[in-house]
Amino acid sequence: MVFKKWRHTRPFFGAILTVLSGLMILWVPLNLYLSTFLPGSVAVIGLLFGGLITLMGLMSFFLPSASKALGIIVIFLSILSVIGALGGFLFGTVFGIIGGALLTAWRMVPAEESAGTPSSDVPAQPAKTG
Amino acid sequence: MNGAVIMESKTNKKVFWGALSAGLLALGILLVSFGLSGVAYAVPIAGVGDFYVEFDKLEGEGYKFYPKLGETSNSDATPQGTNIIEKLTIDNLQLYKDFQVGGEWIRVKIQASKPVQISGLQHDAGLIEANAKFQNLALAENNSTDWTKQFQQTSSTIILENAKLKTHYLFQETINMAGMKLTVEKIDKK
């Protein structure tokens, strides 16, 4: 119950996807550096991007109020990670973009807003037609 | 209920789809610009086990070779040779790897129809078959407790023709692959 409450007060799935994406992006340059150390190579950027994305994911767990800004940075870094880390063979990039978009779109709203109109939760989606 | 506002976590779908499509669009632009210039940066092909590299001709500058023990898909330590070439051009390059999926063999093949330019190549091979030409070839033995440093081969230029290389690890700082084609096909293999 405590976990459920904790989970509902932060962008939980966005943060999990972001951390996963960061780890995937980190995997490629880490693999590269463990088997061979090439100083001055572009792959060091991959370590930086992957590390930053993982950090942003963890930060959004504990700083939910900053999730909008964190989400935008995550999307930006995920795309750039294609250079130097191959974006975790593109899976990391795609996960990062989805995670970042979830973080950007997350917000806290007063419960009455949706509770006031009980059926608004479900039909509210198809009703949004531009 | 009485003044205390209960807050609830929500995802704004409009913002989500907006951010997602903007991100994917930016990714698309980046990939298309790579496709147009044909340049990829820091490309490692590792962890997929041994694969084959075949080409008609390779011309390179600044060549260095030394032996090492490295990882393959079947073993942690297999004797290999590391080739380092600073700058090279390859004609008719083909990279392929065979996978067994169920009872069938599938070949993933990357081909380049135009000459491929690579800088900063590191290539670990278990087998090299080619017609080779070197300039200023030097073979040197060094007194070292580390066996990988005991022998080294260097040359200012290297030309390999009709080559087939069993490769365990490949890394390029930059690669320019114009006319690249990736195919996945079923093959007969016993």
Short mmCIF file of C-alpha atoms in Angstrom, two decimals:
data_model
loop_
_atom_site.label_atom_id
_atom_site.label_comp_id
_atom_site.label_asym_id
_atom_site.label_seq_id
_atom_site.Cartn_x
_atom_site.Cartn_y
_atom_site.Cartn_z
CA MET A 1 0.00 0.00 0.00
CA VAL A 2 2.84 2.34 0.95
CA PHE A 3 4.60 1.48 -2.30
CA LYS A 4 1.40 2.07 -4.29
CA LYS A 5 1.05 5.50 -2.72
CA TRP A 6 4.71 6.28 -3.38
CA ARG A 7 4.37 5.07 -6.96
CA HIS A 8 1.33 7.28 -7.57
CA THR A 9 3.12 10.45 -6.53
CA ARG A 10 5.85 10.30 -9.16
CA PRO A 11 6.30 9.44 -12.87
CA PHE A 12 7.02 5.79 -12.07
CA PHE A 13 6.88 4.10 -15.49
CA GLY A 14 8.59 6.98 -17.27
CA ALA A 15 11.44 6.83 -14.74
CA ILE A 16 11.78 3.04 -15.04
CA LEU A 17 11.89 3.24 -18.85
CA THR A 18 14.46 6.03 -18.65
CA VAL A 19 16.75 4.07 -16.30
CA LEU A 20 16.43 0.99 -18.55
CA SER A 21 17.27 3.08 -21.58
CA GLY A 22 20.32 4.58 -19.84
CA LEU A 23 21.60 1.11 -18.94
CA MET A 24 21.12 -0.13 -22.51
CA ILE A 25 23.01 2.87 -23.88
CA LEU A 26 25.79 2.29 -21.33
CA TRP A 27 26.12 -1.36 -22.32
CA VAL A 28 27.71 -0.71 -25.72
CA PRO A 29 30.58 1.57 -24.62
CA LEU A 30 31.15 -0.45 -21.43
CA ASN A 31 31.50 -3.61 -23.49
CA LEU A 32 33.91 -1.76 -25.71
CA TYR A 33 36.05 -0.43 -22.88
CA LEU A 34 36.26 -3.76 -21.07
CA SER A 35 37.60 -5.56 -24.10
CA THR A 36 39.87 -2.80 -25.34
CA PHE A 37 40.81 0.64 -24.15
CA LEU A 38 41.03 3.12 -26.96
CA PRO A 39 41.96 6.49 -25.54
CA GLY A 40 40.60 9.58 -27.25
CA SER A 41 37.85 7.65 -28.97
CA VAL A 42 34.35 8.97 -29.60
CA ALA A 43 32.93 6.09 -27.54
CA VAL A 44 33.58 8.02 -24.33
CA ILE A 45 30.57 10.17 -25.30
CA GLY A 46 28.47 7.00 -25.06
CA LEU A 47 29.52 6.50 -21.44
CA LEU A 48 28.63 10.11 -20.67
CA PHE A 49 25.20 10.00 -22.37
CA GLY A 50 24.29 6.59 -20.91
CA GLY A 51 25.36 7.66 -17.43
CA LEU A 52 23.46 10.96 -17.63
CA ILE A 53 20.26 9.27 -18.85
CA THR A 54 20.43 6.70 -16.01
CA LEU A 55 20.96 9.56 -13.56
CA MET A 56 17.99 11.53 -14.98
CA GLY A 57 15.79 8.43 -14.57
CA LEU A 58 16.83 8.04 -10.93
CA MET A 59 16.39 11.78 -10.30
CA SER A 60 12.84 11.70 -11.63
CA PHE A 61 11.99 9.11 -8.94
CA PHE A 62 13.05 11.50 -6.21
CA LEU A 63 12.39 14.88 -7.83
CA PRO A 64 9.01 14.34 -9.50
CA SER A 65 8.37 18.08 -9.67
CA ALA A 66 11.28 18.43 -12.12
CA SER A 67 10.07 15.61 -14.36
CA LYS A 68 9.05 17.89 -17.24
CA ALA A 69 12.56 19.35 -17.60
CA LEU A 70 14.20 15.98 -16.97
CA GLY A 71 12.01 14.39 -19.67
CA ILE A 72 13.05 16.94 -22.29
CA ILE A 73 16.74 16.42 -21.46
CA VAL A 74 16.29 12.62 -21.56
CA ILE A 75 14.76 12.80 -25.08
CA PHE A 76 17.57 15.06 -26.25
CA LEU A 77 20.36 12.86 -24.80
CA SER A 78 18.75 9.62 -26.04
CA ILE A 79 18.79 10.91 -29.61
CA LEU A 80 22.37 12.14 -29.34
CA SER A 81 23.48 8.81 -27.86
CA VAL A 82 23.22 7.29 -31.34
CA ILE A 83 26.60 8.95 -31.86
CA GLY A 84 29.28 7.12 -29.92
CA ALA A 85 27.14 4.44 -28.30
CA LEU A 86 24.82 3.45 -31.16
CA GLY A 87 22.02 4.34 -28.71
CA GLY A 88 22.08 0.85 -27.20
CA PHE A 89 21.59 -0.55 -30.71
CA LEU A 90 18.68 1.95 -31.09
CA PHE A 91 16.58 0.15 -28.44
CA GLY A 92 18.05 2.41 -25.78
CA THR A 93 17.23 5.49 -27.86
CA VAL A 94 13.62 4.43 -28.49
CA PHE A 95 13.10 3.52 -24.81
CA GLY A 96 14.67 6.84 -23.85
CA ILE A 97 12.33 8.81 -26.13
CA ILE A 98 9.25 7.00 -24.76
CA GLY A 99 10.49 7.36 -21.16
CA GLY A 100 11.33 11.01 -21.70
CA ALA A 101 7.91 11.67 -23.26
CA LEU A 102 6.20 10.00 -20.27
CA LEU A 103 8.25 12.14 -17.89
CA THR A 104 7.41 15.31 -19.84
CA ALA A 105 3.69 14.53 -19.89
CA TRP A 106 3.44 13.56 -16.21
CA ARG A 107 1.72 15.95 -13.80
CA MET A 108 -0.14 16.02 -10.49
CA VAL A 109 -3.77 17.10 -10.68
CA PRO A 110 -6.37 17.48 -7.94
CA ALA A 111 -8.28 14.18 -7.68
CA GLU A 112 -11.62 16.02 -7.72
CA GLU A 113 -10.96 17.15 -11.25
CA SER A 114 -11.48 13.65 -12.59
CA ALA A 115 -13.58 12.34 -9.67
CA GLY A 116 -16.15 15.11 -10.24
CA THR A 117 -17.18 13.50 -13.49
CA PRO A 118 -16.94 9.79 -12.73
CA SER A 119 -17.17 8.59 -16.31
CA SER A 120 -14.77 11.25 -17.60
CA ASP A 121 -11.73 9.03 -17.09
CA VAL A 122 -12.39 6.65 -19.94
CA PRO A 123 -14.37 8.60 -22.52
CA ALA A 124 -12.17 11.63 -22.00
CA GLN A 125 -9.60 10.08 -24.31
CA PRO A 126 -11.61 9.48 -27.48
CA ALA A 127 -13.41 12.76 -26.90
CA LYS A 128 -10.16 14.64 -27.40
CA THR A 129 -10.37 15.14 -31.10
CA GLY A 130 -8.04 18.03 -31.89
CA MET B 1 -13.03 16.59 1.22
CA ASN B 2 -13.04 19.56 3.55
CA GLY B 3 -10.37 21.77 2.07
CA ALA B 4 -7.64 19.13 1.80
CA VAL B 5 -7.00 18.62 -1.88
CA ILE B 6 -6.14 15.06 -2.84
CA MET B 7 -3.65 15.06 -5.67
CA GLU B 8 -3.47 12.41 -8.31
CA SER B 9 -0.81 11.35 -10.78
CA LYS B 10 -1.78 11.82 -14.43
CA THR B 11 -0.15 11.64 -17.82
CA ASN B 12 -1.22 14.31 -20.25
CA LYS B 13 -1.73 12.31 -23.42
CA LYS B 14 -1.50 15.28 -25.73
CA VAL B 15 1.88 16.26 -24.29
CA PHE B 16 3.04 12.60 -24.33
CA TRP B 17 2.26 12.04 -27.99
CA GLY B 18 3.66 15.46 -28.87
CA ALA B 19 6.95 14.77 -27.08
CA LEU B 20 7.14 11.24 -28.47
CA SER B 21 6.59 12.30 -32.06
CA ALA B 22 9.01 15.22 -31.72
CA GLY B 23 11.64 12.83 -30.34
CA LEU B 24 11.11 10.24 -33.07
CA LEU B 25 11.14 12.95 -35.73
CA ALA B 26 14.47 14.29 -34.42
CA LEU B 27 15.85 10.73 -34.35
CA GLY B 28 14.67 10.22 -37.93
CA ILE B 29 16.37 13.43 -39.05
CA LEU B 30 19.62 12.35 -37.37
CA LEU B 31 19.51 8.90 -38.97
CA VAL B 32 18.64 10.31 -42.39
CA SER B 33 21.54 12.75 -42.15
CA PHE B 34 23.80 9.78 -41.34
CA GLY B 35 22.33 7.95 -44.28
CA LEU B 36 22.97 10.90 -46.57
CA SER B 37 26.58 11.39 -45.54
CA GLY B 38 27.07 7.65 -44.95
CA VAL B 39 29.27 8.33 -41.97
CA ALA B 40 28.86 6.50 -38.68
CA TYR B 41 31.00 7.30 -35.67
CA ALA B 42 32.68 4.88 -33.26
CA VAL B 43 31.12 1.72 -34.54
CA PRO B 44 31.85 -1.33 -32.42
CA ILE B 45 30.81 -4.77 -33.59
CA ALA B 46 31.49 -6.86 -30.52
CA GLY B 47 29.70 -9.45 -28.46
CA VAL B 48 28.12 -11.11 -31.50
CA GLY B 49 30.82 -13.77 -31.65
CA ASP B 50 32.89 -14.61 -34.68
CA PHE B 51 31.76 -13.29 -37.99
CA TYR B 52 33.36 -13.11 -41.43
CA VAL B 53 34.71 -10.16 -43.34
CA GLU B 54 35.34 -10.57 -47.06
CA PHE B 55 36.55 -8.04 -49.58
CA ASP B 56 38.26 -7.78 -52.98
CA LYS B 57 40.91 -5.23 -52.02
CA LEU B 58 42.06 -3.33 -48.97
CA GLU B 59 44.58 -0.50 -49.07
CA GLY B 60 45.72 0.82 -45.72
CA GLU B 61 48.30 3.03 -44.07
CA GLY B 62 49.92 2.67 -40.67
CA TYR B 63 49.53 -1.05 -39.99
CA LYS B 64 50.33 -2.81 -36.74
CA PHE B 65 49.77 -6.41 -35.70
CA TYR B 66 50.20 -8.16 -32.36
CA PRO B 67 48.87 -11.39 -30.87
CA LYS B 68 46.39 -11.46 -28.00
CA LEU B 69 43.94 -13.64 -26.12
CA GLY B 70 40.37 -12.52 -26.62
CA GLU B 71 36.78 -13.46 -26.07
CA THR B 72 34.65 -15.24 -28.66
CA SER B 73 31.03 -16.41 -28.56
CA ASN B 74 32.18 -19.89 -27.53
CA SER B 75 35.11 -19.24 -25.26
CA ASP B 76 36.49 -16.62 -22.86
CA ALA B 77 40.02 -16.78 -24.18
CA THR B 78 40.98 -17.75 -27.72
CA PRO B 79 44.28 -16.86 -29.38
CA GLN B 80 43.75 -14.04 -31.85
CA GLY B 81 45.64 -11.41 -33.74
CA THR B 82 44.92 -7.73 -33.39
CA ASN B 83 45.27 -5.64 -36.54
CA ILE B 84 45.34 -1.89 -36.15
CA ILE B 85 45.17 0.23 -39.29
CA GLU B 86 45.06 4.02 -39.12
CA LYS B 87 43.41 4.75 -42.46
CA LEU B 88 42.10 2.40 -45.10
CA THR B 89 39.90 1.97 -48.14
CA ILE B 90 38.11 -1.31 -48.90
CA ASP B 91 36.56 -2.35 -52.20
CA ASN B 92 33.52 -4.63 -52.26
CA LEU B 93 33.24 -5.14 -48.51
CA GLN B 94 30.98 -7.86 -47.11
CA LEU B 95 30.43 -8.57 -43.43
CA TYR B 96 28.35 -11.56 -42.44
CA LYS B 97 27.37 -13.64 -39.47
CA ASP B 98 25.45 -16.92 -39.45
CA PHE B 99 22.94 -17.63 -36.70
CA GLN B 100 21.17 -20.90 -35.99
CA VAL B 101 17.51 -20.17 -35.37
CA GLY B 102 15.59 -23.34 -34.55
CA GLY B 103 16.81 -25.88 -37.09
CA GLU B 104 17.66 -23.33 -39.76
CA TRP B 105 20.63 -21.11 -40.48
CA ILE B 106 20.15 -17.43 -41.09
CA ARG B 107 22.82 -15.14 -42.52
CA VAL B 108 22.86 -11.44 -41.66
CA LYS B 109 24.96 -9.70 -44.28
CA ILE B 110 26.12 -6.11 -44.67
CA GLN B 111 27.44 -5.16 -48.09
CA ALA B 112 28.85 -1.95 -49.47
CA SER B 113 28.67 -1.48 -53.22
CA LYS B 114 31.06 1.49 -53.21
CA PRO B 115 34.55 1.78 -51.64
CA VAL B 116 34.40 2.00 -47.86
CA GLN B 117 36.62 4.49 -46.06
CA ILE B 118 37.54 3.73 -42.46
CA SER B 119 39.76 5.46 -39.95
CA GLY B 120 40.97 4.09 -36.63
CA LEU B 121 40.28 0.41 -37.28
CA GLN B 122 40.88 -2.25 -34.68
CA HIS B 123 40.22 -5.76 -35.83
CA ASP B 124 40.74 -9.01 -33.90
CA ALA B 125 40.89 -12.04 -36.13
CA GLY B 126 41.31 -15.76 -35.64
CA LEU B 127 42.01 -16.43 -39.30
CA ILE B 128 43.24 -14.25 -42.16
CA GLU B 129 43.33 -15.54 -45.72
CA ALA B 130 44.50 -13.04 -48.32
CA ASN B 131 47.12 -12.05 -50.85
CA ALA B 132 49.14 -9.51 -48.93
CA LYS B 133 51.59 -6.79 -49.91
CA PHE B 134 53.47 -4.71 -47.35
CA GLN B 135 55.81 -1.74 -47.52
CA ASN B 136 58.49 -1.19 -44.86
CA LEU B 137 57.48 -4.39 -43.12
CA ALA B 138 59.14 -4.84 -39.74
CA LEU B 139 58.87 -7.84 -37.49
CA ALA B 140 60.18 -7.28 -33.99
CA GLU B 141 60.62 -9.43 -30.94
CA ASN B 142 60.62 -7.73 -27.57
CA ASN B 143 61.77 -9.11 -24.25
CA SER B 144 58.64 -8.87 -22.15
CA THR B 145 56.93 -11.00 -19.53
CA ASP B 146 53.62 -10.20 -21.25
CA TRP B 147 53.44 -12.60 -24.20
CA THR B 148 51.24 -10.27 -26.23
CA LYS B 149 54.08 -7.71 -26.26
CA GLN B 150 56.79 -10.20 -27.25
CA PHE B 151 56.03 -10.02 -30.97
CA GLN B 152 54.95 -7.14 -33.14
CA GLN B 153 54.63 -6.59 -36.85
CA THR B 154 54.41 -3.11 -38.36
CA SER B 155 54.35 -1.70 -41.87
CA SER B 156 53.78 1.71 -43.39
CA THR B 157 51.28 0.40 -45.96
CA ILE B 158 49.30 -2.80 -46.38
CA ILE B 159 47.42 -4.15 -49.39
CA LEU B 160 45.24 -7.24 -49.06
CA GLU B 161 43.46 -8.82 -52.01
CA ASN B 162 40.68 -11.43 -52.14
CA ALA B 163 40.60 -11.64 -48.38
CA LYS B 164 38.50 -13.67 -45.97
CA LEU B 165 38.87 -12.91 -42.29
CA LYS B 166 37.31 -14.73 -39.37
CA THR B 167 36.68 -11.84 -37.06
CA HIS B 168 35.94 -11.75 -33.36
CA TYR B 169 35.95 -8.04 -32.74
CA LEU B 170 35.79 -4.98 -34.93
CA PHE B 171 35.94 -1.32 -34.03
CA GLN B 172 36.02 1.72 -36.28
CA GLU B 173 36.37 5.32 -35.17
CA THR B 174 34.65 6.52 -38.32
CA ILE B 175 33.32 4.55 -41.26
CA ASN B 176 31.95 5.88 -44.50
CA MET B 177 29.82 3.20 -46.14
CA ALA B 178 28.24 4.57 -49.28
CA GLY B 179 25.78 2.21 -50.95
CA MET B 180 25.27 0.07 -47.87
CA LYS B 181 22.87 -2.86 -48.01
CA LEU B 182 21.78 -5.11 -45.15
CA THR B 183 20.20 -8.44 -45.97
CA VAL B 184 18.92 -11.29 -43.84
CA GLU B 185 18.60 -14.56 -45.71
CA LYS B 186 18.14 -18.27 -45.10
CA ILE B 187 21.14 -20.39 -46.06
CA ASP B 188 21.93 -24.09 -46.43
CA LYS B 189 24.58 -25.10 -43.95
CA LYS B 190 25.46 -28.46 -42.50
#
